Structures are given as structure tokens and as C-alpha cells.
Tab-separated table of C-alpha atoms in Angstrom:
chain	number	residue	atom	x	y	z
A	1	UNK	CA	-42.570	-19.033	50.984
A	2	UNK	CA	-42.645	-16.566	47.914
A	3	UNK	CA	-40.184	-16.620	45.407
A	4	UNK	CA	-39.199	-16.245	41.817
A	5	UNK	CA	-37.625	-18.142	39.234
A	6	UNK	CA	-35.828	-16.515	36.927
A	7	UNK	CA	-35.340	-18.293	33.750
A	8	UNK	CA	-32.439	-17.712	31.170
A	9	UNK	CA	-33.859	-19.417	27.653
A	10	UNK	CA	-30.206	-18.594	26.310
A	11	UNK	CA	-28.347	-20.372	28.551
A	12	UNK	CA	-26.539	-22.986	27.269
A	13	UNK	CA	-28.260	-25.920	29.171
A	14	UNK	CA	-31.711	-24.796	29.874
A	15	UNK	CA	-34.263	-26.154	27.906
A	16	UNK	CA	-38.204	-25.723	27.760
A	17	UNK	CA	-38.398	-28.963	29.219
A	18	UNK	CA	-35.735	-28.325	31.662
A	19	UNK	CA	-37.467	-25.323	32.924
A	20	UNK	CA	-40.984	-27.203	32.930
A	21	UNK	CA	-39.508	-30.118	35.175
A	22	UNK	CA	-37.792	-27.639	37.687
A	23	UNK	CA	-40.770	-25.031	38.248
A	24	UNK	CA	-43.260	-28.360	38.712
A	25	UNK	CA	-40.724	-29.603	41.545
A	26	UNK	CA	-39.968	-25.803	43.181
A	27	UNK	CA	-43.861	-25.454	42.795
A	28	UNK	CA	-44.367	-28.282	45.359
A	29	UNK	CA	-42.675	-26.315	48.235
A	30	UNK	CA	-43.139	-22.763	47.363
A	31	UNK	CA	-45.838	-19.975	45.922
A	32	UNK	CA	-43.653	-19.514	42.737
A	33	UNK	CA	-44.385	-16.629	40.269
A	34	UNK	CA	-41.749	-18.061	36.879
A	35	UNK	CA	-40.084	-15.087	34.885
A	36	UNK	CA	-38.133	-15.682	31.355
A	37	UNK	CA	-35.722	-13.015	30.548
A	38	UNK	CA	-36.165	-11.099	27.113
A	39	UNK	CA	-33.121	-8.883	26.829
A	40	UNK	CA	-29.470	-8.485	28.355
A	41	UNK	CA	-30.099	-7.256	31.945
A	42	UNK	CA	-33.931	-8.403	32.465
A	43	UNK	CA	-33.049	-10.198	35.029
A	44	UNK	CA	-31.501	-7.566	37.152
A	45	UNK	CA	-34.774	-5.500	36.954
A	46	UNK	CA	-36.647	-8.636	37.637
A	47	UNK	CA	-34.647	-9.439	40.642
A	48	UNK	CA	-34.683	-5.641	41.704
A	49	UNK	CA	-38.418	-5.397	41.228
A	50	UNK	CA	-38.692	-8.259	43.480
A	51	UNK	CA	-37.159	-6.531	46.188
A	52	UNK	CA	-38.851	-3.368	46.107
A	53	UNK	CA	-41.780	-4.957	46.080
A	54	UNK	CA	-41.761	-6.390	49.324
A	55	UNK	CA	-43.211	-9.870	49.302
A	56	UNK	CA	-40.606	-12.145	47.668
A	57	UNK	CA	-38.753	-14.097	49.959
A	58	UNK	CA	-36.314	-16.289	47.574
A	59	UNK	CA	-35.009	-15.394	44.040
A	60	UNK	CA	-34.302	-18.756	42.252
A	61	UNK	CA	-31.969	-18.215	39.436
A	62	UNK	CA	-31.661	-20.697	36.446
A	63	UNK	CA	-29.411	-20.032	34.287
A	64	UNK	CA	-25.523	-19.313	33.937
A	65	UNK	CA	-23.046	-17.563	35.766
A	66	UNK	CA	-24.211	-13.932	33.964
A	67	UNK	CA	-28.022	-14.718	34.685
A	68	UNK	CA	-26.604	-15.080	38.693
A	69	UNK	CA	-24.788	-11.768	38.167
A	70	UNK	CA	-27.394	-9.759	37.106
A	71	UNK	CA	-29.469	-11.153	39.645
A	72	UNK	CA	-27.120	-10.335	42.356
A	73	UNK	CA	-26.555	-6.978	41.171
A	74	UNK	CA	-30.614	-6.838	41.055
A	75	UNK	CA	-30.662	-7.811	44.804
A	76	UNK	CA	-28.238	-5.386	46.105
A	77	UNK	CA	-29.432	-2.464	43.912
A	78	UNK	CA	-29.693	-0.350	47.211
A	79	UNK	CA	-26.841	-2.027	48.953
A	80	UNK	CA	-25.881	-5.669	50.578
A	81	UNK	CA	-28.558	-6.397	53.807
A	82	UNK	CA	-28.452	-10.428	54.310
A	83	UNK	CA	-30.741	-10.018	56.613
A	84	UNK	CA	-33.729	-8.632	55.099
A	85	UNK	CA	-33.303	-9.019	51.892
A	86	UNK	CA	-34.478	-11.832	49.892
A	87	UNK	CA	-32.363	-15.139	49.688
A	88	UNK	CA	-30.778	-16.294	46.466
A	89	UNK	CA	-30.667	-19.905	45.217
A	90	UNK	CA	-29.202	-21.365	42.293
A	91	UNK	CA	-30.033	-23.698	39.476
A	92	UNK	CA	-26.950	-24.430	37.320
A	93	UNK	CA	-28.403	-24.053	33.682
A	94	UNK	CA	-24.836	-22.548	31.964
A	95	UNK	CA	-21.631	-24.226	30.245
A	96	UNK	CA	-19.402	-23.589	33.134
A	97	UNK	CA	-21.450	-22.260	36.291
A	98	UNK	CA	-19.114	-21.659	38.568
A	99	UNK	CA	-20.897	-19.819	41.422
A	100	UNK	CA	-22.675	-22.649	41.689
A	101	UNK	CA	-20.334	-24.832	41.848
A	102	UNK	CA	-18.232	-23.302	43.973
A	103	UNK	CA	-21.216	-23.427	46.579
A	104	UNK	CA	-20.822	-27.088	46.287
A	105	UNK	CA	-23.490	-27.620	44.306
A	106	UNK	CA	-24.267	-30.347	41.626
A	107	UNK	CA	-23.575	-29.425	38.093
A	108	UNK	CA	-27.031	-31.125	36.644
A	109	UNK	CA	-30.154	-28.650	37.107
A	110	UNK	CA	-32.520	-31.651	38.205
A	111	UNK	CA	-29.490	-32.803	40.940
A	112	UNK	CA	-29.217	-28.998	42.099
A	113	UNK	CA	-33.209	-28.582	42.606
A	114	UNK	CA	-33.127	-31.498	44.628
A	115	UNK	CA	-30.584	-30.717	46.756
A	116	UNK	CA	-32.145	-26.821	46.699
A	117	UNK	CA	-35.346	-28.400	48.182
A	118	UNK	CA	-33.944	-30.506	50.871
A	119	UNK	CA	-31.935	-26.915	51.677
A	120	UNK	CA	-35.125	-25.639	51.847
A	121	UNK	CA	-37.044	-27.884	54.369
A	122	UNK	CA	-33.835	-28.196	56.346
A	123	UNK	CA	-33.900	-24.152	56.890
A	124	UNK	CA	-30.085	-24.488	55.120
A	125	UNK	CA	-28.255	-21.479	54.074
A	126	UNK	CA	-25.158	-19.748	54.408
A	127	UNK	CA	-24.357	-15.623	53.941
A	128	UNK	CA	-21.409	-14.966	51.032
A	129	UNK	CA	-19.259	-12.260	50.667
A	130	UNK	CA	-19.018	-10.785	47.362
A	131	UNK	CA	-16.641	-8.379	45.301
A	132	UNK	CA	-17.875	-4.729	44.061
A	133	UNK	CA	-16.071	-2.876	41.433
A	134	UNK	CA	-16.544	0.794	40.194
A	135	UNK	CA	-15.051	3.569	38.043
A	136	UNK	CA	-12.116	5.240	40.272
A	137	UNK	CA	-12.515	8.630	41.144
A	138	UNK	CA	-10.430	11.277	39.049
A	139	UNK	CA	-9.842	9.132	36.278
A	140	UNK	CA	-11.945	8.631	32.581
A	141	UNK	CA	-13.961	5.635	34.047
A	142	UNK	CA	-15.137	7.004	37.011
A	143	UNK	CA	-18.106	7.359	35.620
A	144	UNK	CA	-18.563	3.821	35.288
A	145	UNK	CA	-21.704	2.340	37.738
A	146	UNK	CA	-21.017	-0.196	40.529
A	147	UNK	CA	-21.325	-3.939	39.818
A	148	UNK	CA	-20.881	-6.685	42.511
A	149	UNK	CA	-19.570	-9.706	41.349
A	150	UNK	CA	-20.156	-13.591	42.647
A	151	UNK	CA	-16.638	-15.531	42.018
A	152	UNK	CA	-14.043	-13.168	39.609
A	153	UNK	CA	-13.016	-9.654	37.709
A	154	UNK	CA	-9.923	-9.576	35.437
A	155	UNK	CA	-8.045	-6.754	33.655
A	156	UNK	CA	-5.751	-7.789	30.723
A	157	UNK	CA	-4.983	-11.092	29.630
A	158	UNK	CA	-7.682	-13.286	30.769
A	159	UNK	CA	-10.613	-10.277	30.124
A	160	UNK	CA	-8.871	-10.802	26.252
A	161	UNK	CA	-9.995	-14.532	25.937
A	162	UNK	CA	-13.234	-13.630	27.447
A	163	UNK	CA	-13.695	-11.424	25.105
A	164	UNK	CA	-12.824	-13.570	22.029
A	165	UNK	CA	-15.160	-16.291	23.371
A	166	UNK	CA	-17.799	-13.939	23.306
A	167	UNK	CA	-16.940	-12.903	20.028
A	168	UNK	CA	-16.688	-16.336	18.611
A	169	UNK	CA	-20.124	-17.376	20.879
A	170	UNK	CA	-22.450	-14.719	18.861
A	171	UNK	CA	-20.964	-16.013	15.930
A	172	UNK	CA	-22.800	-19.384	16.972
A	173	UNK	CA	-19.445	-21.028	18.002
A	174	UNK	CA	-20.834	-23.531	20.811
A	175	UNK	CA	-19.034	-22.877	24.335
A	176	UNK	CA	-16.270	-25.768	24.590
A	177	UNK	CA	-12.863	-26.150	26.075
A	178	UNK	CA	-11.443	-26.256	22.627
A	179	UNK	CA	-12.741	-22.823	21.848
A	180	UNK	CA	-11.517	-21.418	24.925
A	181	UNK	CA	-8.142	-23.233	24.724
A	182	UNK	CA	-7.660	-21.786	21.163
A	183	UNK	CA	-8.714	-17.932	22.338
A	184	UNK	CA	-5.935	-18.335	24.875
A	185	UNK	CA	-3.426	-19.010	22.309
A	186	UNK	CA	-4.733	-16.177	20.301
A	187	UNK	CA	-4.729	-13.585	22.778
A	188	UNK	CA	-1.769	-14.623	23.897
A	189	UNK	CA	-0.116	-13.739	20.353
A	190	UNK	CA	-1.921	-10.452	19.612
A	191	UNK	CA	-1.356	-9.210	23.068
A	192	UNK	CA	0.766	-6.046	22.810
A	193	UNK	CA	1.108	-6.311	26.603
A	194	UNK	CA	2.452	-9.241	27.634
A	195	UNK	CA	6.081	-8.167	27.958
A	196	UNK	CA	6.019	-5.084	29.780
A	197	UNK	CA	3.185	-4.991	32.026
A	198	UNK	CA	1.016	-1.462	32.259
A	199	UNK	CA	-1.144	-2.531	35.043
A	200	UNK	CA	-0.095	-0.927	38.340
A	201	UNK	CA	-2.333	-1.848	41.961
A	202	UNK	CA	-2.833	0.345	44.303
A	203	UNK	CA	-3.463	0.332	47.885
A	204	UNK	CA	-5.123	2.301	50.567
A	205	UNK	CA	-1.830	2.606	52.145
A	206	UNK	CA	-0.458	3.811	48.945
A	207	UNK	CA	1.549	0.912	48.443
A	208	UNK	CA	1.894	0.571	44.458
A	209	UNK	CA	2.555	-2.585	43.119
A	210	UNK	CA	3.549	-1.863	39.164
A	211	UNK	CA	4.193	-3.829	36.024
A	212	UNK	CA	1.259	-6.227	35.707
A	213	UNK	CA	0.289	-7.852	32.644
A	214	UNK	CA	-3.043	-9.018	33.919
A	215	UNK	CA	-4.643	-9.193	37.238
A	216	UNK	CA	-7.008	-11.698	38.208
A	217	UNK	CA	-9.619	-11.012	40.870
A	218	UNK	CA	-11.071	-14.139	43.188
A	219	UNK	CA	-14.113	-13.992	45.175
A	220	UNK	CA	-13.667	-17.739	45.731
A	221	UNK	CA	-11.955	-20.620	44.904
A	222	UNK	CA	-11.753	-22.246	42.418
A	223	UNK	CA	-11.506	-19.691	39.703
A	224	UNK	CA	-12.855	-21.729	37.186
A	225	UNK	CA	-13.761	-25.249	35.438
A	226	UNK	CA	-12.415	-27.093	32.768
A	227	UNK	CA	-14.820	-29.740	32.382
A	228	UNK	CA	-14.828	-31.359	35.710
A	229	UNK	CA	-11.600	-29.910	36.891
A	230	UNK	CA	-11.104	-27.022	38.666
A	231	UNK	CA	-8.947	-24.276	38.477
A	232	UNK	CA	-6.974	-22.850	41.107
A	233	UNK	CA	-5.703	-19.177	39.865
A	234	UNK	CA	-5.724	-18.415	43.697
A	235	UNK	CA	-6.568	-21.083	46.194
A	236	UNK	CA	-6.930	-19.064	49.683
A	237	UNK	CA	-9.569	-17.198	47.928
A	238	UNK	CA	-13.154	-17.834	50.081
A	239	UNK	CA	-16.903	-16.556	50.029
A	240	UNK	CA	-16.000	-16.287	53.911
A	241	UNK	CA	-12.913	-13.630	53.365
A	242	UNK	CA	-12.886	-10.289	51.217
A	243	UNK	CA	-10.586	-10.698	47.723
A	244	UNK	CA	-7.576	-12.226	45.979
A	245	UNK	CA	-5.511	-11.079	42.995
A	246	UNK	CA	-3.427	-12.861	41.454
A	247	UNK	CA	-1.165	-10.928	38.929
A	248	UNK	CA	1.550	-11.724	36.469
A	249	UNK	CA	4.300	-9.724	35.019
A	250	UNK	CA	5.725	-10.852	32.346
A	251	UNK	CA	3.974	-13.885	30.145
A	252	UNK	CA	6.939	-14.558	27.695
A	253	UNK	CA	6.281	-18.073	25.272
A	254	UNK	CA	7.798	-19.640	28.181
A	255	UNK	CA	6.844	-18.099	31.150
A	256	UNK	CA	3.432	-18.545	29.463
A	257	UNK	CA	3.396	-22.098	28.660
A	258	UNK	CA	4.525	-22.320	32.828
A	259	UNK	CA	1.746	-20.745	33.898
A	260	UNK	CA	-0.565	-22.115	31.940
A	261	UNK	CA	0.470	-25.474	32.940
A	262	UNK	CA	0.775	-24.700	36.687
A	263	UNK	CA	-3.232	-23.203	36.145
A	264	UNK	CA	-3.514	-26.854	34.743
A	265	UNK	CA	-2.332	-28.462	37.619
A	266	UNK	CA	-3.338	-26.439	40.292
A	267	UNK	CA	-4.719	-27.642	43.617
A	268	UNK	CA	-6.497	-26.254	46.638
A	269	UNK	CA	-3.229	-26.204	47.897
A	270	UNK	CA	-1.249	-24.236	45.030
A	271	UNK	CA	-2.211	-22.063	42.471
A	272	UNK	CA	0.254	-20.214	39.827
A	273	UNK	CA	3.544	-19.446	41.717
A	274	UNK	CA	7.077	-18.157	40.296
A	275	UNK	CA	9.309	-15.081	40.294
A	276	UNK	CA	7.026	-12.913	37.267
A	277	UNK	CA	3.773	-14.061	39.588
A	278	UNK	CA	1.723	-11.817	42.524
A	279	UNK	CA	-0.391	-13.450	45.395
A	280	UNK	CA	-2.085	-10.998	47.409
A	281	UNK	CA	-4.927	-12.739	49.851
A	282	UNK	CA	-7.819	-11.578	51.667
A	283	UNK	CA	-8.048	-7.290	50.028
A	284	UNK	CA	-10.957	-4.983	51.162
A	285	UNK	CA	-9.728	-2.497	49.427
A	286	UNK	CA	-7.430	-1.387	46.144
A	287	UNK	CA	-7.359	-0.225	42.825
A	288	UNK	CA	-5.891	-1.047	39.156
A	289	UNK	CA	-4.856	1.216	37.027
A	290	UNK	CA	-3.417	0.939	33.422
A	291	UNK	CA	-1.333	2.948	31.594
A	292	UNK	CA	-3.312	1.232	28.018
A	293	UNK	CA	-7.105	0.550	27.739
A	294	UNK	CA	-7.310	-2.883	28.418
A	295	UNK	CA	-10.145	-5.487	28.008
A	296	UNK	CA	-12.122	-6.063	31.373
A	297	UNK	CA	-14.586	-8.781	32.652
A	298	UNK	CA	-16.727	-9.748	35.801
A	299	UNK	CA	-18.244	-13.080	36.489
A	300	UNK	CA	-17.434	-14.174	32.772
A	301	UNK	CA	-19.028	-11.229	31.245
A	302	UNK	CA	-16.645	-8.710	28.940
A	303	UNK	CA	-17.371	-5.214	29.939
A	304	UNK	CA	-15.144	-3.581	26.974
A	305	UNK	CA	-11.861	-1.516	27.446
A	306	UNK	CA	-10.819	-0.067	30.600
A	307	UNK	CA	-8.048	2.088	32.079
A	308	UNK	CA	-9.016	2.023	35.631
A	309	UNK	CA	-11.122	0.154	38.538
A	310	UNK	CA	-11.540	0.464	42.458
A	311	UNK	CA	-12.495	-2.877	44.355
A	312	UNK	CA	-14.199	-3.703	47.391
A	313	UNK	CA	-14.334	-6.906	49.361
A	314	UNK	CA	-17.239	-7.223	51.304
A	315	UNK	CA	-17.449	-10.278	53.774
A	316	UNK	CA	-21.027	-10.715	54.360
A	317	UNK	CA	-23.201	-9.705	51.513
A	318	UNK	CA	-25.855	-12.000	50.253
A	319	UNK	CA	-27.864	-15.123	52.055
A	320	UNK	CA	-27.850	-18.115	49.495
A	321	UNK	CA	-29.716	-21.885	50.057
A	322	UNK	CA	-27.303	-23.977	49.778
């Protein structure tokens, strides 16, 4: 089998000697071409150039959860075909990697390749549904181009503290749970909207659900990791269904502190719950729109300010080893 591995040098657990040890191993098995991305979206165009050219079968990506965005969105350039396109595995090289993770596999890059291989000679793999989000028609950001997205999108609060981690990362601030933990609590004080809620969502049956604070959008469950516990922000979410949201209305000190603690405790069983809380489960189709730019992220990765965005759930997207 052909495939590429796409390396990430920036990610936050991927070393030279990391890399070296995995490609030897993936080498045994497959005819493997190695790439190392150079700039912000490299490996989109390497995973799209792999595709158009025709002979890749398998796109191996090591790195973090934005190296396996890009090369989704590299995949599925022309549109989601599981079954001609090539497959996608992963190699968890980030600080969180929660795609990954969520496929049930092992956090440690040597543990995943293993368990990769054994995928491999067993013929295991499994097709994903995935989320797509693009500027809505008729508004400033329709404009905007289409990205898919592997496990979550959020407008408003929790796009904020992405942002701010970011921020505080290129000021060579190492990822930890302390620096996210304190960006919460930041955001959470500069946030003009956190009382009165300008998000409305909209649905194709032009049901309008107003007064949102933040919306958070699950491709899969868990949302995220803290450490070695995960997250529940909605727990139905599945790669086997279209999307969740989860959205809050009011995040007062103490209706904050609640949530926050209920996000602490969550299980697979119950996520954030309450009067000032919004489940929805299983969405092919809807849009957000604010009345306030407000920050915006995908898989992890802040995409600026937004005042609008139309999502898609689509159940069967993408083939993935696993």
C-alpha cells in the first residue's frame, strides 16, 4: 500500500526522533513517501495533492488535532467519497489530540503506530461522519470558504479561550491545563456577552432558538481532555450521527462556576444540564447567527471574529484505520 506521512515538527510532542522511530516501523508495512510541513496549511495541499494524484492509498497524519484538520480538509477538497478516496490514519503527536482519541486510540505515538499496524494487517477501519461549516448566504461572512471539521466548532465563549491560548502559545507559553484554566477565567471576565446572549440558531424549519451566549458544536464525544479525563460538553454526540450543540444563555459568576463544574464532572451519561443550558442532538442542518462579532474556532483552531455560520452534519464522510 502507498501512503504518506505527514509530519507536524511544531507539534507539541513530535520530535526528530519520534518521527524517525514511527516512519522506520510504518516503512515495514507500507511504500511510504514522509512529508514535513513548512507553513500553516502545508498539510492540506499535501494531503490534497495526494489525492489528485491518484496513487496514494493512506494519508498518515502525525501531529495534533490542527495537522488532522488540515488534512481532512485536504482529503475532501472536492467533496466527502469514503469509498474512493484515500484512508486517513492517525498518529497522536499534539498536547490534547482529541480526534484521536476519541477513535479510541492510545495517546503515546509509538502505542498508536502499533495499534495503526495491527489495523492495518487486520484490514480494520471504520467510515466517520464529520461537520462542515461555511459563510451563510446573505450575510458579511458568506464569503467565508467551507471547512470540515473532525470533533468541534464554537462561537462565543469557548472560541474566546481558544483564542487566548493561542495568544499566550506564540508567546512561547507551553500548552498546559493551567494555562487553559486561567484563559477561562479571563474570558470569562472580559466577556461583554455573557449576560445577554446575541447568538440566535436557526433551523431549516425556521425554528429560531435566540439568546445564546456561546454555542458549542460536537462531532463526537467527548468534547475534550483534561489530562486523562474527558469532557462531556454533549455526550450523545457520535462519529456515527450528524451534530450536537450545546448552548448556554446566561453564564452569570454562578451559573458559570455550575457549569464549569458540571463540564468537570461530566460523564458519557451527562453533560452540562440546567434551566440557562440547550441540548440539541443529532442536526444536519442549521445556522448561528450573532447580533456582535464574536470569536470562532474549529477543531481547536481560532478562525477570528464572526457574525454568522451555516453547518452541516454529514454521516458518512471519511474512512479512518482504526
Amino acid at each position: 500500500m502507498r501512503a504518506l506521512l505527514v509530519v507536524n515538527p511544531a507539534a507539541t510532542t513530535t520530535s526528530a526522533r519520534v518521527r524517525d522511530v514511527i516512519s522506520t516501523a510504518l516503512s515495514s508495512d507500507l511504500k511510504l513517501d514522509v512529508a514535513t510541513t513548512q507553513y500553516r496549511g502545508h498539510a492540506r495541499d499535501l494531503a490534497r495533492r495526494a489525492v489528485e494524484g491518484g496513487e496514494t492509498e493512506l494519508v498518515v497524519s502525525l501531529g495534533g488535532d490542527g495537522t488532522v484538520n488540515e488534512i481532512v480538509n485536504g482529503l475532501l477538497h472536492h467533496g466527502p467519497d469514503p469509498d474512493t478516496l484515500p484512508r486517513l490514519a492517525v498518529v497522536p503527536g499534539g498536547s490534547t489530540n482529541v480526534f484521536a482519541r476519541a477513535l479510541g486510540l492510545p495517546n503515546d505515538a509509538v502505542e498508536a503506530t502499533g495499534a495503526l499496524l495491527d489495523a492495518l494487517r487486520a484490514g480494520s477501519s471504520r467510515t466517520v461522519g464529520l461537520g462542515l461549516v461555511e459563510g451563510t448566504p446573505g450575510t458579511e461572512d458568506e464569503g467565508v470558504p467551507a471547512r470540515w471539521f473532525t470533533f468541534c466548532a464554537g462561537l462565543g465563549f469557548d472560541a474566546g479561550v481558544v483564542g487566548r491560548v493561542e495568544q499566550q502559545r506564540e508567546l512561547g507559553k507551553r500548552s498546559t491545563h493551567a494555562l487553559y484554566l486561567r484563559q477561562v477565567a479571563r474570558q470569562f471576565f472580559a466577556d461583554p456577552h455573557r449576560r445577554r446572549g446575541p447568538i440566535t440558531l436557526r433551523r431549516p424549519d425556521d425554528e429560531e432558538l435566540p439568546g445564546l451566549t456561546t454555542a458549542i458544536i460536537c462531532n463526537t464525544s467527548p468534547w475534550t481532555y483534561l489530562g486523562n479525563r474527558p469532557v462531556y460538553a454533549s455526550p450523545e454526540a457520535s462519529f456515527d450521527t450528524a451534530l450536537d450543540v450545546l448552548g448556554i444563555t446566561r453564564m452569570s459568576a454562578l451559573t458559570g462556576t455550575r457549569y464549569a463544574a458540571q463540564l468537570l464532572r461530566s460523564t458519557p451519561e451527562r453533560g452540562p444540564h440546567g434551566k440557562h443550558t440547550l441540548t440539541l442532538h443529532d442536526l444536519t442542518d442549521f445556522t448561528l447567527q450573532s447580533q456582535a462579532p464574536l470569536p470562532f474556532q474549529v477543531d481547536g483552531d481560532h478562525l477570528g471574529l464572526r457574525t454568522s455560520a451555516t453547518f452541516t452534519g454529514v454521516r458518512r464522510a471519511l474512512r479512518v484505520i482504526v
